[in-house]
Amino acid sequence: MKHILPIITLTTLAAAASAQAASGLSYNQVNVTRSSQDNAVSAQFQIGGNLLLSAAVSGQNNWPASSEPTLGVAYVFKNVAFATDVAVGIQQGQWERSAYTIAARRALGEILPGLEAGISYADTYSTGNDTYIFLAGASSWAESAWSYELAYGVTKQIQVTVARVDFKAQPAQTVVGLRYNF
């Protein structure tokens, strides 16, 4: 009898977290972004529930003449902790070394409906050897990079994004974008 209240509380919290995770994150999307150095168009598609395929084309001011493609594949672990999804993957850009990625995303509907946050890390695991890394709409030749992103859903399909991408030994980039979820 003493344990009924904690059990009901935990069950309610688990149901709320599960409903929130199910309510939210779309992985089928097309992004158009602009940073201080790059223009980019990217798309990702969720296949079979947990597999993500992605492609991006980015280039500097004379884009698309200097465009550089990046392809990626990732596996999404949904609702890992606190209604957060974690994707682990690999990306290949410019026929160079691969970069290994890990990204976490969470809907923040309890703060503001339509708000979500994400953090990503990419690394070549090859000391002193740069490769072409594409994160959150920014790209650069680097050994590793971190990105921090906020997205706000203007509608169910349209999101406005802002991100900060820190490339190792390169200038950080601020990225603004428009995302279409389908």
C-alpha atoms as an extended CHARMM CRD file, in Angstrom:
* protein
*
       182  EXT
         1         1  MET       CA              0.0000000000        0.0000000000        0.0000000000  PROA      1               0.0000000000
         2         2  LYS       CA              2.8820000000        2.3840000000        0.7930000000  PROA      2               0.0000000000
         3         3  HSD       CA              4.3560000000        1.9470000000       -2.6780000000  PROA      3               0.0000000000
         4         4  ILE       CA              1.2390000000        2.7060000000       -4.7140000000  PROA      4               0.0000000000
         5         5  LEU       CA              1.7770000000        6.4800000000       -4.9080000000  PROA      5               0.0000000000
         6         6  PRO       CA              5.4090000000        6.2340000000       -6.1600000000  PROA      6               0.0000000000
         7         7  ILE       CA              4.3950000000        3.5590000000       -8.6820000000  PROA      7               0.0000000000
         8         8  ILE       CA              1.5230000000        5.6950000000      -10.0050000000  PROA      8               0.0000000000
         9         9  THR       CA              3.8280000000        8.7450000000      -10.1830000000  PROA      9               0.0000000000
        10        10  LEU       CA              6.5200000000        6.8410000000      -12.0840000000  PROA      10              0.0000000000
        11        11  THR       CA              3.9580000000        5.3160000000      -14.4380000000  PROA      11              0.0000000000
        12        12  THR       CA              2.4650000000        8.7420000000      -15.1590000000  PROA      12              0.0000000000
        13        13  LEU       CA              5.9020000000       10.2820000000      -15.8130000000  PROA      13              0.0000000000
        14        14  ALA       CA              6.8800000000        7.3960000000      -18.0920000000  PROA      14              0.0000000000
        15        15  ALA       CA              3.6220000000        7.7320000000      -20.0470000000  PROA      15              0.0000000000
        16        16  ALA       CA              4.1370000000       11.4900000000      -20.4040000000  PROA      16              0.0000000000
        17        17  ALA       CA              7.7310000000       11.0370000000      -21.6030000000  PROA      17              0.0000000000
        18        18  SER       CA              6.6320000000        8.3590000000      -24.0470000000  PROA      18              0.0000000000
        19        19  ALA       CA              3.8270000000       10.5330000000      -25.4140000000  PROA      19              0.0000000000
        20        20  GLN       CA              6.1870000000       13.4670000000      -25.7740000000  PROA      20              0.0000000000
        21        21  ALA       CA              8.7670000000       11.3820000000      -27.6560000000  PROA      21              0.0000000000
        22        22  ALA       CA              6.0850000000       10.0450000000      -29.9640000000  PROA      22              0.0000000000
        23        23  SER       CA              4.7050000000       13.5200000000      -30.5990000000  PROA      23              0.0000000000
        24        24  GLY       CA              7.6250000000       15.1380000000      -31.9580000000  PROA      24              0.0000000000
        25        25  LEU       CA             10.7250000000       14.7020000000      -33.9520000000  PROA      25              0.0000000000
        26        26  SER       CA             10.5280000000       14.3350000000      -37.7000000000  PROA      26              0.0000000000
        27        27  TYR       CA             13.5250000000       12.8030000000      -39.4270000000  PROA      27              0.0000000000
        28        28  ASN       CA             12.1870000000       13.2290000000      -42.9550000000  PROA      28              0.0000000000
        29        29  GLN       CA             13.2830000000       16.7470000000      -43.7980000000  PROA      29              0.0000000000
        30        30  VAL       CA             14.7920000000       19.1220000000      -46.3150000000  PROA      30              0.0000000000
        31        31  ASN       CA             16.9510000000       22.0100000000      -45.0420000000  PROA      31              0.0000000000
        32        32  VAL       CA             18.1390000000       25.2320000000      -46.6770000000  PROA      32              0.0000000000
        33        33  THR       CA             20.7940000000       26.9950000000      -44.6070000000  PROA      33              0.0000000000
        34        34  ARG       CA             23.1220000000       29.9850000000      -44.7100000000  PROA      34              0.0000000000
        35        35  SER       CA             26.1670000000       30.5130000000      -42.5320000000  PROA      35              0.0000000000
        36        36  SER       CA             28.8990000000       33.1070000000      -42.5150000000  PROA      36              0.0000000000
        37        37  GLN       CA             30.8240000000       30.9440000000      -44.9840000000  PROA      37              0.0000000000
        38        38  ASP       CA             28.4200000000       28.5160000000      -46.6640000000  PROA      38              0.0000000000
        39        39  ASN       CA             25.1220000000       28.0550000000      -48.4160000000  PROA      39              0.0000000000
        40        40  ALA       CA             23.7410000000       24.5310000000      -48.1130000000  PROA      40              0.0000000000
        41        41  VAL       CA             20.8620000000       22.3020000000      -49.1200000000  PROA      41              0.0000000000
        42        42  SER       CA             20.4700000000       19.0170000000      -47.2900000000  PROA      42              0.0000000000
        43        43  ALA       CA             17.9260000000       16.2470000000      -46.9790000000  PROA      43              0.0000000000
        44        44  GLN       CA             17.5010000000       13.2410000000      -44.7660000000  PROA      44              0.0000000000
        45        45  PHE       CA             15.0930000000       10.3560000000      -44.9850000000  PROA      45              0.0000000000
        46        46  GLN       CA             14.1180000000        7.8430000000      -42.3420000000  PROA      46              0.0000000000
        47        47  ILE       CA             13.9390000000        4.3000000000      -43.6520000000  PROA      47              0.0000000000
        48        48  GLY       CA             12.4660000000        1.3780000000      -41.7490000000  PROA      48              0.0000000000
        49        49  GLY       CA             11.8830000000        3.2650000000      -38.5330000000  PROA      49              0.0000000000
        50        50  ASN       CA             15.4550000000        3.8210000000      -37.3380000000  PROA      50              0.0000000000
        51        51  LEU       CA             17.8190000000        4.1240000000      -40.3120000000  PROA      51              0.0000000000
        52        52  LEU       CA             18.6060000000        7.6210000000      -41.6320000000  PROA      52              0.0000000000
        53        53  LEU       CA             20.0650000000        8.3960000000      -45.0350000000  PROA      53              0.0000000000
        54        54  SER       CA             21.3100000000       11.9290000000      -45.6660000000  PROA      54              0.0000000000
        55        55  ALA       CA             22.7860000000       14.0030000000      -48.4610000000  PROA      55              0.0000000000
        56        56  ALA       CA             24.0500000000       17.5770000000      -48.4330000000  PROA      56              0.0000000000
        57        57  VAL       CA             25.5120000000       20.0010000000      -50.9250000000  PROA      57              0.0000000000
        58        58  SER       CA             27.2680000000       23.0530000000      -49.5820000000  PROA      58              0.0000000000
        59        59  GLY       CA             29.5490000000       25.6430000000      -51.0030000000  PROA      59              0.0000000000
        60        60  GLN       CA             30.9910000000       29.0420000000      -50.3960000000  PROA      60              0.0000000000
        61        61  ASN       CA             29.9330000000       32.3490000000      -51.9050000000  PROA      61              0.0000000000
        62        62  ASN       CA             30.1450000000       31.2600000000      -55.5540000000  PROA      62              0.0000000000
        63        63  TRP       CA             27.8370000000       28.3430000000      -54.8530000000  PROA      63              0.0000000000
        64        64  PRO       CA             26.8740000000       26.0300000000      -56.5740000000  PROA      64              0.0000000000
        65        65  ALA       CA             30.0690000000       26.2530000000      -58.6490000000  PROA      65              0.0000000000
        66        66  SER       CA             32.1670000000       25.2740000000      -55.6060000000  PROA      66              0.0000000000
        67        67  SER       CA             29.6160000000       22.8470000000      -54.1430000000  PROA      67              0.0000000000
        68        68  GLU       CA             30.8940000000       19.9190000000      -52.1380000000  PROA      68              0.0000000000
        69        69  PRO       CA             28.6500000000       16.8540000000      -51.5770000000  PROA      69              0.0000000000
        70        70  THR       CA             28.3990000000       14.8690000000      -48.3410000000  PROA      70              0.0000000000
        71        71  LEU       CA             26.5640000000       11.5510000000      -47.9130000000  PROA      71              0.0000000000
        72        72  GLY       CA             25.6860000000        9.9450000000      -44.5990000000  PROA      72              0.0000000000
        73        73  VAL       CA             23.9650000000        7.0630000000      -42.8940000000  PROA      73              0.0000000000
        74        74  ALA       CA             22.9510000000        6.8530000000      -39.2110000000  PROA      74              0.0000000000
        75        75  TYR       CA             20.9570000000        4.6920000000      -36.8410000000  PROA      75              0.0000000000
        76        76  VAL       CA             18.5090000000        6.4490000000      -34.4850000000  PROA      76              0.0000000000
        77        77  PHE       CA             17.9970000000        5.1730000000      -30.9630000000  PROA      77              0.0000000000
        78        78  LYS       CA             14.6570000000        6.6750000000      -29.9550000000  PROA      78              0.0000000000
        79        79  ASN       CA             13.7750000000        7.8940000000      -26.4640000000  PROA      79              0.0000000000
        80        80  VAL       CA             17.1430000000        6.9440000000      -24.9710000000  PROA      80              0.0000000000
        81        81  ALA       CA             16.8110000000        9.1400000000      -21.8840000000  PROA      81              0.0000000000
        82        82  PHE       CA             14.4880000000       11.9970000000      -20.9580000000  PROA      82              0.0000000000
        83        83  ALA       CA             12.6480000000       11.7160000000      -24.3200000000  PROA      83              0.0000000000
        84        84  THR       CA             15.9080000000       12.3120000000      -26.2110000000  PROA      84              0.0000000000
        85        85  ASP       CA             16.7320000000       10.5630000000      -29.4890000000  PROA      85              0.0000000000
        86        86  VAL       CA             20.3690000000        9.7020000000      -30.2290000000  PROA      86              0.0000000000
        87        87  ALA       CA             21.6720000000        9.0270000000      -33.7510000000  PROA      87              0.0000000000
        88        88  VAL       CA             25.0360000000        7.3670000000      -34.3840000000  PROA      88              0.0000000000
        89        89  GLY       CA             26.3810000000        7.4790000000      -37.9200000000  PROA      89              0.0000000000
        90        90  ILE       CA             29.0690000000        8.0040000000      -40.4820000000  PROA      90              0.0000000000
        91        91  GLN       CA             29.4030000000       10.6230000000      -43.2240000000  PROA      91              0.0000000000
        92        92  GLN       CA             31.5640000000       10.7630000000      -46.3030000000  PROA      92              0.0000000000
        93        93  GLY       CA             32.4650000000       14.0290000000      -47.9440000000  PROA      93              0.0000000000
        94        94  GLN       CA             34.6080000000       14.8160000000      -50.9560000000  PROA      94              0.0000000000
        95        95  TRP       CA             35.9920000000       11.2740000000      -51.2680000000  PROA      95              0.0000000000
        96        96  GLU       CA             38.1370000000       11.8910000000      -48.1960000000  PROA      96              0.0000000000
        97        97  ARG       CA             38.2820000000       10.1720000000      -44.8300000000  PROA      97              0.0000000000
        98        98  SER       CA             34.9740000000        9.3950000000      -43.1820000000  PROA      98              0.0000000000
        99        99  ALA       CA             33.7180000000       11.3090000000      -40.1720000000  PROA      99              0.0000000000
       100       100  TYR       CA             31.8780000000        9.4750000000      -37.4140000000  PROA      100             0.0000000000
       101       101  THR       CA             28.9470000000       11.3100000000      -35.8790000000  PROA      101             0.0000000000
       102       102  ILE       CA             26.7450000000       11.2550000000      -32.8170000000  PROA      102             0.0000000000
       103       103  ALA       CA             23.7390000000       13.5430000000      -32.4340000000  PROA      103             0.0000000000
       104       104  ALA       CA             21.1100000000       14.0170000000      -29.7400000000  PROA      104             0.0000000000
       105       105  ARG       CA             17.7260000000       15.7080000000      -30.3520000000  PROA      105             0.0000000000
       106       106  ARG       CA             14.8890000000       16.4980000000      -28.0070000000  PROA      106             0.0000000000
       107       107  ALA       CA             11.5350000000       18.1930000000      -28.3740000000  PROA      107             0.0000000000
       108       108  LEU       CA             11.1450000000       20.9310000000      -25.7440000000  PROA      108             0.0000000000
       109       109  GLY       CA              7.3700000000       21.2280000000      -25.8430000000  PROA      109             0.0000000000
       110       110  GLU       CA              7.1940000000       21.6290000000      -22.0720000000  PROA      110             0.0000000000
       111       111  ILE       CA              9.0950000000       24.9400000000      -22.4290000000  PROA      111             0.0000000000
       112       112  LEU       CA              7.5140000000       26.1920000000      -25.6630000000  PROA      112             0.0000000000
       113       113  PRO       CA              5.3690000000       24.1580000000      -28.0690000000  PROA      113             0.0000000000
       114       114  GLY       CA              7.2610000000       23.5850000000      -31.3240000000  PROA      114             0.0000000000
       115       115  LEU       CA             10.7210000000       24.1040000000      -29.8050000000  PROA      115             0.0000000000
       116       116  GLU       CA             13.4640000000       21.4880000000      -30.1000000000  PROA      116             0.0000000000
       117       117  ALA       CA             17.1810000000       21.3460000000      -29.3500000000  PROA      117             0.0000000000
       118       118  GLY       CA             20.0370000000       19.3010000000      -30.7140000000  PROA      118             0.0000000000
       119       119  ILE       CA             23.7320000000       18.7590000000      -30.1710000000  PROA      119             0.0000000000
       120       120  SER       CA             26.0670000000       16.9260000000      -32.5470000000  PROA      120             0.0000000000
       121       121  TYR       CA             29.6870000000       15.8340000000      -32.6620000000  PROA      121             0.0000000000
       122       122  ALA       CA             31.7300000000       14.6120000000      -35.6270000000  PROA      122             0.0000000000
       123       123  ASP       CA             35.2700000000       13.2690000000      -35.5760000000  PROA      123             0.0000000000
       124       124  THR       CA             37.6640000000       11.6530000000      -38.0550000000  PROA      124             0.0000000000
       125       125  TYR       CA             39.5440000000        9.7960000000      -35.3000000000  PROA      125             0.0000000000
       126       126  SER       CA             42.7110000000       10.4820000000      -37.2530000000  PROA      126             0.0000000000
       127       127  THR       CA             44.9620000000       12.9100000000      -35.3860000000  PROA      127             0.0000000000
       128       128  GLY       CA             46.1640000000       15.7820000000      -37.5100000000  PROA      128             0.0000000000
       129       129  ASN       CA             44.2210000000       14.6880000000      -40.5970000000  PROA      129             0.0000000000
       130       130  ASP       CA             41.2770000000       16.8350000000      -41.6120000000  PROA      130             0.0000000000
       131       131  THR       CA             38.3110000000       15.7210000000      -43.6600000000  PROA      131             0.0000000000
       132       132  TYR       CA             35.2200000000       17.4950000000      -44.9770000000  PROA      132             0.0000000000
       133       133  ILE       CA             32.6510000000       17.6540000000      -42.1430000000  PROA      133             0.0000000000
       134       134  PHE       CA             29.0370000000       18.8260000000      -42.5690000000  PROA      134             0.0000000000
       135       135  LEU       CA             27.0820000000       19.5860000000      -39.3630000000  PROA      135             0.0000000000
       136       136  ALA       CA             23.8640000000       21.5790000000      -38.8400000000  PROA      136             0.0000000000
       137       137  GLY       CA             24.1490000000       23.3160000000      -42.2080000000  PROA      137             0.0000000000
       138       138  ALA       CA             27.8170000000       24.3240000000      -41.9310000000  PROA      138             0.0000000000
       139       139  SER       CA             30.8270000000       22.6340000000      -43.4700000000  PROA      139             0.0000000000
       140       140  SER       CA             34.5790000000       22.8570000000      -43.2520000000  PROA      140             0.0000000000
       141       141  TRP       CA             37.7700000000       20.8460000000      -43.4920000000  PROA      141             0.0000000000
       142       142  ALA       CA             38.4530000000       19.8510000000      -39.8990000000  PROA      142             0.0000000000
       143       143  GLU       CA             39.5020000000       16.9930000000      -37.6620000000  PROA      143             0.0000000000
       144       144  SER       CA             36.3720000000       17.3150000000      -35.4920000000  PROA      144             0.0000000000
       145       145  ALA       CA             33.3940000000       19.5950000000      -34.8790000000  PROA      145             0.0000000000
       146       146  TRP       CA             30.5930000000       20.3210000000      -32.3910000000  PROA      146             0.0000000000
       147       147  SER       CA             27.2110000000       21.8240000000      -33.2410000000  PROA      147             0.0000000000
       148       148  TYR       CA             24.4530000000       23.2330000000      -31.0210000000  PROA      148             0.0000000000
       149       149  GLU       CA             21.0530000000       23.8440000000      -32.6120000000  PROA      149             0.0000000000
       150       150  LEU       CA             17.6390000000       25.2450000000      -31.7080000000  PROA      150             0.0000000000
       151       151  ALA       CA             14.6470000000       24.8060000000      -33.9860000000  PROA      151             0.0000000000
       152       152  TYR       CA             11.1960000000       26.3370000000      -33.7160000000  PROA      152             0.0000000000
       153       153  GLY       CA              8.1780000000       24.9640000000      -35.5450000000  PROA      153             0.0000000000
       154       154  VAL       CA              6.3050000000       27.8080000000      -37.2160000000  PROA      154             0.0000000000
       155       155  THR       CA              3.8620000000       25.1800000000      -38.4980000000  PROA      155             0.0000000000
       156       156  LYS       CA              3.8590000000       21.3900000000      -38.2340000000  PROA      156             0.0000000000
       157       157  GLN       CA              5.9490000000       21.1500000000      -41.4260000000  PROA      157             0.0000000000
       158       158  ILE       CA              8.0520000000       24.3430000000      -41.3370000000  PROA      158             0.0000000000
       159       159  GLN       CA             10.8120000000       25.0450000000      -38.8040000000  PROA      159             0.0000000000
       160       160  VAL       CA             13.2330000000       27.9430000000      -38.4250000000  PROA      160             0.0000000000
       161       161  THR       CA             16.6560000000       26.8950000000      -37.1490000000  PROA      161             0.0000000000
       162       162  VAL       CA             19.7110000000       28.5770000000      -35.6720000000  PROA      162             0.0000000000
       163       163  ALA       CA             22.9310000000       26.7360000000      -34.8880000000  PROA      163             0.0000000000
       164       164  ARG       CA             26.4740000000       27.3360000000      -33.7670000000  PROA      164             0.0000000000
       165       165  VAL       CA             29.0980000000       25.0220000000      -35.2710000000  PROA      165             0.0000000000
       166       166  ASP       CA             32.5940000000       24.9010000000      -33.7800000000  PROA      166             0.0000000000
       167       167  PHE       CA             35.1720000000       23.2720000000      -36.0610000000  PROA      167             0.0000000000
       168       168  LYS       CA             38.5000000000       22.2840000000      -34.4880000000  PROA      168             0.0000000000
       169       169  ALA       CA             41.2340000000       24.7500000000      -35.5330000000  PROA      169             0.0000000000
       170       170  GLN       CA             38.7630000000       26.6060000000      -37.8010000000  PROA      170             0.0000000000
       171       171  PRO       CA             36.5110000000       29.6260000000      -37.2220000000  PROA      171             0.0000000000
       172       172  ALA       CA             33.1260000000       28.8380000000      -35.6640000000  PROA      172             0.0000000000
       173       173  GLN       CA             30.0760000000       29.4190000000      -37.8460000000  PROA      173             0.0000000000
       174       174  THR       CA             26.5840000000       30.6430000000      -36.9830000000  PROA      174             0.0000000000
       175       175  VAL       CA             23.9600000000       29.0300000000      -39.1890000000  PROA      175             0.0000000000
       176       176  VAL       CA             20.3560000000       30.0750000000      -39.8720000000  PROA      176             0.0000000000
       177       177  GLY       CA             18.0210000000       27.8470000000      -41.7980000000  PROA      177             0.0000000000
       178       178  LEU       CA             14.5910000000       26.8510000000      -42.9280000000  PROA      178             0.0000000000
       179       179  ARG       CA             13.5070000000       23.2170000000      -42.5580000000  PROA      179             0.0000000000
       180       180  TYR       CA             10.6080000000       21.4180000000      -44.2140000000  PROA      180             0.0000000000
       181       181  ASN       CA              9.4390000000       18.2500000000      -42.4230000000  PROA      181             0.0000000000
       182       182  PHE       CA              7.4210000000       15.7300000000      -44.3910000000  PROA      182             0.0000000000
